[in-house]
GROMACS .gro file of C-alpha atoms in nm:
model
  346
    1UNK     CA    1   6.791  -1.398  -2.988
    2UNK     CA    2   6.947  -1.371  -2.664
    3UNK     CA    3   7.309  -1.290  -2.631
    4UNK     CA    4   7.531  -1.277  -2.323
    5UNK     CA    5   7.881  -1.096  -2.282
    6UNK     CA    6   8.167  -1.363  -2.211
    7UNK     CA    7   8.321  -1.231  -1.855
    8UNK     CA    8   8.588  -1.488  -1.888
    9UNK     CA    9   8.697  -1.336  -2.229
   10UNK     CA   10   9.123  -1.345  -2.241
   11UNK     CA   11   9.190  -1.588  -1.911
   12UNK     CA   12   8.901  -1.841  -1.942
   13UNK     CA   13   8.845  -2.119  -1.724
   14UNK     CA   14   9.077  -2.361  -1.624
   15UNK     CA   15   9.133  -2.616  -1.367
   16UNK     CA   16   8.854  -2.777  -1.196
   17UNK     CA   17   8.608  -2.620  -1.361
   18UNK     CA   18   8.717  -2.786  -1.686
   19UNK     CA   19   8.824  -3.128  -1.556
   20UNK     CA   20   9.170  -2.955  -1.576
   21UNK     CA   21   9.103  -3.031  -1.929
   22UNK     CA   22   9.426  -2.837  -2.213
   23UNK     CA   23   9.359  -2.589  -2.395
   24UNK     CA   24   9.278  -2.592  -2.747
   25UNK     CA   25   9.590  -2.701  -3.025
   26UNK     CA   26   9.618  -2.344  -3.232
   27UNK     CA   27   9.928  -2.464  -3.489
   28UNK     CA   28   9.780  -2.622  -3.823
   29UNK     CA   29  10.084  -2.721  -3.990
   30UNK     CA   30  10.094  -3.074  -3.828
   31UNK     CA   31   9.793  -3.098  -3.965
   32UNK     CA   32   9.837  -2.966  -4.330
   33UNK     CA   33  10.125  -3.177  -4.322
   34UNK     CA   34   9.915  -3.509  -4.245
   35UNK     CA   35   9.668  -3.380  -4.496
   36UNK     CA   36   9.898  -3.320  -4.745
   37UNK     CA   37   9.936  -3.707  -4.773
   38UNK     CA   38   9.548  -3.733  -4.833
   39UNK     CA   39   9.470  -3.778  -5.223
   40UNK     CA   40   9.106  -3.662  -5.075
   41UNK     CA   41   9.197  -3.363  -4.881
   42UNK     CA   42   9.158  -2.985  -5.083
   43UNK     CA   43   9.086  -2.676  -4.941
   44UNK     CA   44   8.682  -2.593  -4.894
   45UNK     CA   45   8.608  -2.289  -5.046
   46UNK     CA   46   8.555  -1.920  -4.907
   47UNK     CA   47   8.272  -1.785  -5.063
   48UNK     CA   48   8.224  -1.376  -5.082
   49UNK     CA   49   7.845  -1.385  -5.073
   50UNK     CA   50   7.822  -1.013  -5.184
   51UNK     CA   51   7.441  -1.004  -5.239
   52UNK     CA   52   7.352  -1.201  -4.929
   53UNK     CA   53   7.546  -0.933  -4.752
   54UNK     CA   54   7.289  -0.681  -4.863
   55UNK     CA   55   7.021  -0.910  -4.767
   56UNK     CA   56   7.120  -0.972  -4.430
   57UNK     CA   57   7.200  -0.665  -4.367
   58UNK     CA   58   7.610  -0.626  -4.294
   59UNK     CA   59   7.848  -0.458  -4.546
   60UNK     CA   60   8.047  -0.759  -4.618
   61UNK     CA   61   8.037  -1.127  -4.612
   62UNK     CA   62   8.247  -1.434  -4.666
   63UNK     CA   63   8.121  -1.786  -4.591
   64UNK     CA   64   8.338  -2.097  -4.542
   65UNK     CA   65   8.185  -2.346  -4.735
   66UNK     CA   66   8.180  -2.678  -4.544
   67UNK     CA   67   7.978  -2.909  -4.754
   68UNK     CA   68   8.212  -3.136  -4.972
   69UNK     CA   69   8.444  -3.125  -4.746
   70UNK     CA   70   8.649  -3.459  -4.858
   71UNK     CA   71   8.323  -3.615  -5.019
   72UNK     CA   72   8.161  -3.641  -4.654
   73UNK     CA   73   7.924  -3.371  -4.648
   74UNK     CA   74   8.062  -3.144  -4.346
   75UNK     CA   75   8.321  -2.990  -4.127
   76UNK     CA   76   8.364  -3.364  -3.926
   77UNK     CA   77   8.579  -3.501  -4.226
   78UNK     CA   78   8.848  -3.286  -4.067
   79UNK     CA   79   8.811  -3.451  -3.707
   80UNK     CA   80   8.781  -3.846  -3.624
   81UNK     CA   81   8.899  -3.944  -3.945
   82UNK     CA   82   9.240  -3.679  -3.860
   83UNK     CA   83   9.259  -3.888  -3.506
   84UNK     CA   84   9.246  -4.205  -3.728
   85UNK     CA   85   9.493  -4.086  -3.995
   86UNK     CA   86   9.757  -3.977  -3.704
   87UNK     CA   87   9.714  -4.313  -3.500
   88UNK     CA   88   9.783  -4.526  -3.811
   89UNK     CA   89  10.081  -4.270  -3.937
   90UNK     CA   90  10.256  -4.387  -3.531
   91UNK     CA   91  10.274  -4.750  -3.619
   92UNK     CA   92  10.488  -4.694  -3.894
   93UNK     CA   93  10.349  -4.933  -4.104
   94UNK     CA   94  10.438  -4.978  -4.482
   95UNK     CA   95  10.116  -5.044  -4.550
   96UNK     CA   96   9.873  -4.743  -4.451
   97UNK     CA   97   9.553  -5.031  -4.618
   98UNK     CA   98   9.605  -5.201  -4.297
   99UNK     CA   99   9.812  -5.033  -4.036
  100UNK     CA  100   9.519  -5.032  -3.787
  101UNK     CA  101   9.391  -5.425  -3.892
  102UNK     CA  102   9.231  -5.535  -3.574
  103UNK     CA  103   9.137  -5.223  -3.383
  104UNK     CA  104   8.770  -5.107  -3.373
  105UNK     CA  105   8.658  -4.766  -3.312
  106UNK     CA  106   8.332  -4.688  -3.117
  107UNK     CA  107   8.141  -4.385  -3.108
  108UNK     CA  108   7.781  -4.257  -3.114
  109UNK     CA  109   7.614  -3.985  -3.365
  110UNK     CA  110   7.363  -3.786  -3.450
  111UNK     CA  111   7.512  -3.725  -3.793
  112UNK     CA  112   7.864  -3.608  -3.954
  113UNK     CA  113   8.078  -3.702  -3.656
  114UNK     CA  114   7.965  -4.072  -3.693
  115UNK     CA  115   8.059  -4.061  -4.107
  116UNK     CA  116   8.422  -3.949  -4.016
  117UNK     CA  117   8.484  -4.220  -3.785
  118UNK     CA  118   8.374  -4.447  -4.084
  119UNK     CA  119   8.552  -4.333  -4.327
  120UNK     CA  120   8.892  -4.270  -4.112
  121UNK     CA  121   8.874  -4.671  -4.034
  122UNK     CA  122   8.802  -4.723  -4.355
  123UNK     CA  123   9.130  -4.587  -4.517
  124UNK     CA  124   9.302  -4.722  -4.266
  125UNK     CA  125   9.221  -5.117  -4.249
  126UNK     CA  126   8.995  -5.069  -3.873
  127UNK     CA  127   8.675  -5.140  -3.798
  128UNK     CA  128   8.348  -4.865  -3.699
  129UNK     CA  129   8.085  -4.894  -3.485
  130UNK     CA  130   7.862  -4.661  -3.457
  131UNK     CA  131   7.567  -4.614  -3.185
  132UNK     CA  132   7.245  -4.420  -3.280
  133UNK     CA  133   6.951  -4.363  -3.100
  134UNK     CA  134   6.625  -4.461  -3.211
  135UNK     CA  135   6.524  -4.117  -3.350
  136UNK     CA  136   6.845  -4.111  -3.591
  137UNK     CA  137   6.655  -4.209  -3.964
  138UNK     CA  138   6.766  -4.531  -4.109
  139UNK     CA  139   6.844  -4.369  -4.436
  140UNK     CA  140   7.117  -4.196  -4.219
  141UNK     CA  141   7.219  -4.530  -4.071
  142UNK     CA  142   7.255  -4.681  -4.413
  143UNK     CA  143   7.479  -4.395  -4.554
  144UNK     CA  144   7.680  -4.537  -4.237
  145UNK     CA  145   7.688  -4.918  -4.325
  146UNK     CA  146   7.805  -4.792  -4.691
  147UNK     CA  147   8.107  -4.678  -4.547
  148UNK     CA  148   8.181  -5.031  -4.390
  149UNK     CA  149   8.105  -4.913  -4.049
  150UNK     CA  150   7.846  -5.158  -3.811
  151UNK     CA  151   7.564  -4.947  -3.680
  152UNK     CA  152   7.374  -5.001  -3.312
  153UNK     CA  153   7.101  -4.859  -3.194
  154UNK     CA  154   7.079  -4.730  -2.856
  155UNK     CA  155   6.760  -4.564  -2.675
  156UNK     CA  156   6.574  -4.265  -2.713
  157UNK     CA  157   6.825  -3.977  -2.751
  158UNK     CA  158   7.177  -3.861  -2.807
  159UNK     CA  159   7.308  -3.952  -2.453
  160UNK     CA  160   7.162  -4.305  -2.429
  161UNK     CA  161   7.359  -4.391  -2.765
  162UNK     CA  162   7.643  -4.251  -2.599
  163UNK     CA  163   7.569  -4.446  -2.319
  164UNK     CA  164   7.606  -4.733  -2.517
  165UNK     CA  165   7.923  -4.662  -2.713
  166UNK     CA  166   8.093  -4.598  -2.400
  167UNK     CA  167   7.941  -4.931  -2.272
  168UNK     CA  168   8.133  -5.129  -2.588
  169UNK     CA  169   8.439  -4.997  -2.510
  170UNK     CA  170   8.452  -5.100  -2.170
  171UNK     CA  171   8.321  -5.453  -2.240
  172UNK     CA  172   8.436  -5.523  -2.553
  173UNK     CA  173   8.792  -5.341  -2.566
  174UNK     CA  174   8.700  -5.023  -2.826
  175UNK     CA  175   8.878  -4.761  -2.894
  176UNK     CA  176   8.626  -4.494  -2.802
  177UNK     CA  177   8.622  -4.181  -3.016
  178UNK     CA  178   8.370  -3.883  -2.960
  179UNK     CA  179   8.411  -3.584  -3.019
  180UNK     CA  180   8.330  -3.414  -2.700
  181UNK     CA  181   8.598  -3.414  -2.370
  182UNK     CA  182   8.499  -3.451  -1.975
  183UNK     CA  183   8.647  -3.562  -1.696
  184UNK     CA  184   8.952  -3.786  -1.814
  185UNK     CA  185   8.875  -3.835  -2.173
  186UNK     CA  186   9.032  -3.527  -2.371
  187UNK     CA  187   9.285  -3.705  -2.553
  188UNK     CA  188   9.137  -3.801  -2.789
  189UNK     CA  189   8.935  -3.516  -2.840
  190UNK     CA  190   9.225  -3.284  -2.830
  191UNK     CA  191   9.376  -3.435  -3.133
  192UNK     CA  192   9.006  -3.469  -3.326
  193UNK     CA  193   9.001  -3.084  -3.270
  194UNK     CA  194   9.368  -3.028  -3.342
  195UNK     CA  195   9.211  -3.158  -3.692
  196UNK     CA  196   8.946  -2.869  -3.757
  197UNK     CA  197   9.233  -2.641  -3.763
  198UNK     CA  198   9.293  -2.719  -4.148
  199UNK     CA  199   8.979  -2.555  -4.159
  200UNK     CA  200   9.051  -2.222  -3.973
  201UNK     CA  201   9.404  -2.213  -4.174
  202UNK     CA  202   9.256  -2.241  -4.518
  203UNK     CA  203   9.010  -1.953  -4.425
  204UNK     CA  204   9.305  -1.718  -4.240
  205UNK     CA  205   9.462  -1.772  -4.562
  206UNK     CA  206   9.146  -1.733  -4.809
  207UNK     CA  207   8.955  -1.429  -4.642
  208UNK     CA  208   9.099  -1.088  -4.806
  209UNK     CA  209   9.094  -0.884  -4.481
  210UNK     CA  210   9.054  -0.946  -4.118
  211UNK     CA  211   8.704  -0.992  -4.029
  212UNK     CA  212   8.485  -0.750  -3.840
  213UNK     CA  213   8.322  -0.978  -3.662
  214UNK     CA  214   8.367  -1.418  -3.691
  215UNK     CA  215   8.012  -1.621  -3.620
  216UNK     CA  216   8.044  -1.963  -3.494
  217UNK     CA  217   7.812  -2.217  -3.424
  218UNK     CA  218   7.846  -2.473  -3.130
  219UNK     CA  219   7.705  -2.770  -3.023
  220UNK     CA  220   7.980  -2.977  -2.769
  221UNK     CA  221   8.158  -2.698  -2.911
  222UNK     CA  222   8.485  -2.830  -3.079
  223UNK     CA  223   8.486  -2.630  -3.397
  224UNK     CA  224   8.398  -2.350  -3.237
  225UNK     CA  225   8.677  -2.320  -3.013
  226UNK     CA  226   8.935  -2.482  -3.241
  227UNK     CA  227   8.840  -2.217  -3.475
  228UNK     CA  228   8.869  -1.934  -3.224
  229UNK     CA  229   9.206  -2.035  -3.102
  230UNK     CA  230   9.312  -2.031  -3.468
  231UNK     CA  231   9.162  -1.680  -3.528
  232UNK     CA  232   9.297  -1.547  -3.190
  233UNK     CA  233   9.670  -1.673  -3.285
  234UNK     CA  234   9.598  -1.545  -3.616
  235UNK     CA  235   9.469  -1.171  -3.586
  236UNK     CA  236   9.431  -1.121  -3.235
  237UNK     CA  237   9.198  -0.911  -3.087
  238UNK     CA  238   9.055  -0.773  -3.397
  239UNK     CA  239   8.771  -0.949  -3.450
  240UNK     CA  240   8.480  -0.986  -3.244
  241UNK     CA  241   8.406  -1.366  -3.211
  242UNK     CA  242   7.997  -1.491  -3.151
  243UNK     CA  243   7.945  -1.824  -3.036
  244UNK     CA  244   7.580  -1.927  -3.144
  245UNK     CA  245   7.407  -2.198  -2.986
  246UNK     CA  246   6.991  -2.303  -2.984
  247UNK     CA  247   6.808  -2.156  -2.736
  248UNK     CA  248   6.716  -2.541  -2.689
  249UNK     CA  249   7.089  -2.576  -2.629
  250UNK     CA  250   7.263  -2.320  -2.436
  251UNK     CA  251   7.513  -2.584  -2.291
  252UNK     CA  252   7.852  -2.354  -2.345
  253UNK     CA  253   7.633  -2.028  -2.258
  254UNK     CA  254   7.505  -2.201  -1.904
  255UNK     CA  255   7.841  -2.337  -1.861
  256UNK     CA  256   7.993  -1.992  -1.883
  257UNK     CA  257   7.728  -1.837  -1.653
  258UNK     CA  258   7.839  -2.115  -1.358
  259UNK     CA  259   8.125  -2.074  -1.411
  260UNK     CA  260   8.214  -2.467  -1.504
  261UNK     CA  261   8.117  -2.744  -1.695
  262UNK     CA  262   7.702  -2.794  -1.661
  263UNK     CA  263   7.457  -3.017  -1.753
  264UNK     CA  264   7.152  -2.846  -1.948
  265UNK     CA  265   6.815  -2.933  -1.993
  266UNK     CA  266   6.529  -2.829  -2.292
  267UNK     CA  267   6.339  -2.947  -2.574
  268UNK     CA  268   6.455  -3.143  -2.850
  269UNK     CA  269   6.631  -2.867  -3.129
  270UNK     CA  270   6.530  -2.854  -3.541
  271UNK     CA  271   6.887  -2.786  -3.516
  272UNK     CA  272   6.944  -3.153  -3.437
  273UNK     CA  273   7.387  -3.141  -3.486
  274UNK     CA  274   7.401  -2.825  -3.238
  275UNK     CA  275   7.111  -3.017  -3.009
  276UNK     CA  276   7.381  -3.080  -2.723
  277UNK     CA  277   7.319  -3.027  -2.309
  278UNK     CA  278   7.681  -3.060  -2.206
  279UNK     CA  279   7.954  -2.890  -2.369
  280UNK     CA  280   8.328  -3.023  -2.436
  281UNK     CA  281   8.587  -2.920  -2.140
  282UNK     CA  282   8.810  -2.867  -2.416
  283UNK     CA  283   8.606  -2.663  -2.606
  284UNK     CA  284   8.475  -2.471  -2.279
  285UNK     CA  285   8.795  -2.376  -2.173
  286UNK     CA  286   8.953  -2.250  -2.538
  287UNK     CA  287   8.627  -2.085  -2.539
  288UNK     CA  288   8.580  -1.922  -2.208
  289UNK     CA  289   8.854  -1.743  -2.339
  290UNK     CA  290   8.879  -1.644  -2.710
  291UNK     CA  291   8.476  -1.562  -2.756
  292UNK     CA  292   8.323  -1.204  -2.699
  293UNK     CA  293   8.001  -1.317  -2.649
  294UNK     CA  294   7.757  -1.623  -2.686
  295UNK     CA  295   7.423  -1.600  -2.820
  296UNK     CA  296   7.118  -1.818  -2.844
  297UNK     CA  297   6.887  -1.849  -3.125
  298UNK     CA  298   6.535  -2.005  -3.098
  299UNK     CA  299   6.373  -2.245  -3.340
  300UNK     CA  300   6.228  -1.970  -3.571
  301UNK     CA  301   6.525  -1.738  -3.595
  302UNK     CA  302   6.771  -2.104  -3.692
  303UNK     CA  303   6.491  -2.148  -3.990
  304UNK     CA  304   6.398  -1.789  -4.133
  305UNK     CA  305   6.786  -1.800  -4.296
  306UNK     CA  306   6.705  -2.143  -4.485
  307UNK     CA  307   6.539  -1.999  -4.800
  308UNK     CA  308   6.744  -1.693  -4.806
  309UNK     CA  309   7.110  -1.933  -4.821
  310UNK     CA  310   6.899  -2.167  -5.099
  311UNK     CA  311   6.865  -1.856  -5.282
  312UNK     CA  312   7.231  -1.769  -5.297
  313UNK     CA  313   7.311  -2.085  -5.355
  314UNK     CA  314   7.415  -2.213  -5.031
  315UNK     CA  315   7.172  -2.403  -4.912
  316UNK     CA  316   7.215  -2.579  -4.555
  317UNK     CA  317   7.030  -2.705  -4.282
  318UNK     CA  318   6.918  -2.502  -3.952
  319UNK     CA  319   7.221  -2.633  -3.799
  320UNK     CA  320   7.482  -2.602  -4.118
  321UNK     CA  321   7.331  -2.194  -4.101
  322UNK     CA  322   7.322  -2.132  -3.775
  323UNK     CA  323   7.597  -1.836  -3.767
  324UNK     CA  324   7.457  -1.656  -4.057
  325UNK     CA  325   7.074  -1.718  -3.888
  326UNK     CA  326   7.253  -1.522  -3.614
  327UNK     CA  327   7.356  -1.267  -3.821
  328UNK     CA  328   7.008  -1.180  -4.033
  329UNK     CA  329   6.843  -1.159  -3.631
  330UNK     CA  330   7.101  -0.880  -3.509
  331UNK     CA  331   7.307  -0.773  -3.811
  332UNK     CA  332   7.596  -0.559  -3.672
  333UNK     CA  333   7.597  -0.268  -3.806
  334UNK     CA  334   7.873  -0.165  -4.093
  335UNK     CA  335   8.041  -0.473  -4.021
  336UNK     CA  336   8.335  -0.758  -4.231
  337UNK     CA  337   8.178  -1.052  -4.136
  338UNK     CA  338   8.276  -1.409  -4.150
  339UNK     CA  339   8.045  -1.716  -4.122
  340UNK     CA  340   8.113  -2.098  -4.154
  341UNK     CA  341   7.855  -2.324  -4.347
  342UNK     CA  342   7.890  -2.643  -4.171
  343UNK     CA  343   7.732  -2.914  -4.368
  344UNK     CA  344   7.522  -2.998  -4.631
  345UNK     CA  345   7.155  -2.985  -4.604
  346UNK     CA  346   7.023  -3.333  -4.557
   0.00000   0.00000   0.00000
């Protein structure tokens, strides 16, 4: 595990070196309030994993349990389907069945993010499409089309599906909805973060005592940073906050390093939902700012945590674990320490 000290830590970048893209949202109660109006929506659960504290090696440990979050399986629930819910609450319609009839959403996926858009359009009487790439498994794109949403696939990789999702909205008049932010698309993306704060509120309001030290794993980077802002606004300066990305991945980490937003290259990641080369403005900016330090885990390090988390009962995949695989590499040392499990395993 490498890690590297943030030297942007209380300013952050801003400006051009974002895409003079806003800050992160850091207020959940617009979003408890939408939430509220969700017969799905409950808090996730804050696990104190006493004995895997001993096992990893810190003093205490809670866990934010992300994996039936709103019957979807991760985190995401809380994002595109929140930008969904909030665009059909501004028509004003009577009927929420069918206050976005004739509107389709586009993204592309790898995974959870693809699930929320489906559901979100769903609920709310719109149509999904969703691009994966070739490599995404079909058992995957059928949990999709069971949700109602239209799947395409799109080349080799992450980016080429992207490619194509931003393709249909151009030419065929989509509203597109990822989940990362560049240059004149944060929106959007603003609002789908704005979303993950329900999850940062429930655990500011769960956890018994300020954290020690908060691990969060990033791929664009959106709960990360939505997370951080929350914890910042929340308890300040107490905690120290670790941003953990693959080694495959180090998009936020290079990003930091030069200063602005960066393309990456590497191998493919096991830790396929973290597996991105270009971070989120958005997300680089809040950030650049709130995090004491980024680290990067390799392949090995994201899987030795696996059968220790099945053990405890949490099981995950490499991606869903990727804080607490940071944790068992360099456990700090006397330390309150708080962890998010981020899906379910596969």
């Amino acid at each position: 595990m490498d890690t590297f000290p943030n030297p942007h830590r209380g300013g952050g970048l801003q400006g051009a070196a974002v895409f003079d893209a806003p800050a992160p949202a850091t207020d959940a109660d617009p979003v408890d309030a939408l939430l509220a109006r969700c017969p799905a929506a409950a808090p996730a659960p804050l696990v104190d994993a006493t004995g895997l504290a001993a096992s990893l090696g810190v003093d205490k440990l809670h866990v934010k349990d992300e994996r039936a979050r709103m019957g979807l399986g991760s985190f995401k629930a809380l994002g595109a389907a929140y930008v969904i819910a909030h665009q059909a609450a501004e028509t004003g319609a009577d009927d929420m069945a069918t206050a976005l009839a004739g509107r389709t959403y586009v993204t592309a996926s790898a995974g959870n993010h693809g699930m929320s858009v489906a559901a979100g359009a769903r609920v709310f009487g719109a149509r999904a499409v969703v691009y994966l790439a070739d490599t995404v498994p079909e058992s995957f794109a059928q949990r999709l089309r069971d949700k109602g949403a239209e799947v395409r696939r799109e080349g080799s990789d992450y980016a080429a599906s992207m490619a194509g999702a931003e393709r249909a909205a151009r030419d065929e008049g989509f509203t597109l909805l990822s989940d990362s932010s560049w240059a004149g698309y944060t929106d959007l993306p603003w609002r789908l973060m704005e979303g993950y704060l329900a999850m940062a509120a429930e655990t500011v309001r769960q956890v018994p005592e300020v954290p020690t030290h908060i691990y969060l794993q990033a791929g664009v980077g959106g709960l990360a940073a939505a997370a951080a802002a929350h914890f910042r606004a929340a308890w300040g300066n107490a905690p120290q906050i670790v941003v953990v990305e693959p080694e495959a991945a180090p998009a936020l980490t290079r990003s930091l390093q030069a200063g602005r937003v960066i393309d990456t290259q590497g191998p493919d990641s096991h830790m396929g939902r973290l597996d991105c080369k270009t971070p989120s403005a958005i997300a680089l900016r809040g950030l650049s700012r709130d995090a004491d330090r980024f680290v990067t885990i390799s392949e090995a390090e994201g899987a030795a945590v696996l059968p220790l988390l099945a053990a405890h009962g949490l099981a995950t995949t490499s991606s869903g674990g990727a804080g607490l695989a940071a944790v068992l590499a360099d456990p700090p040392a006397g330390a309150r320490v708080l962890c998010v499990l981020s899906e379910a395993p596969a």
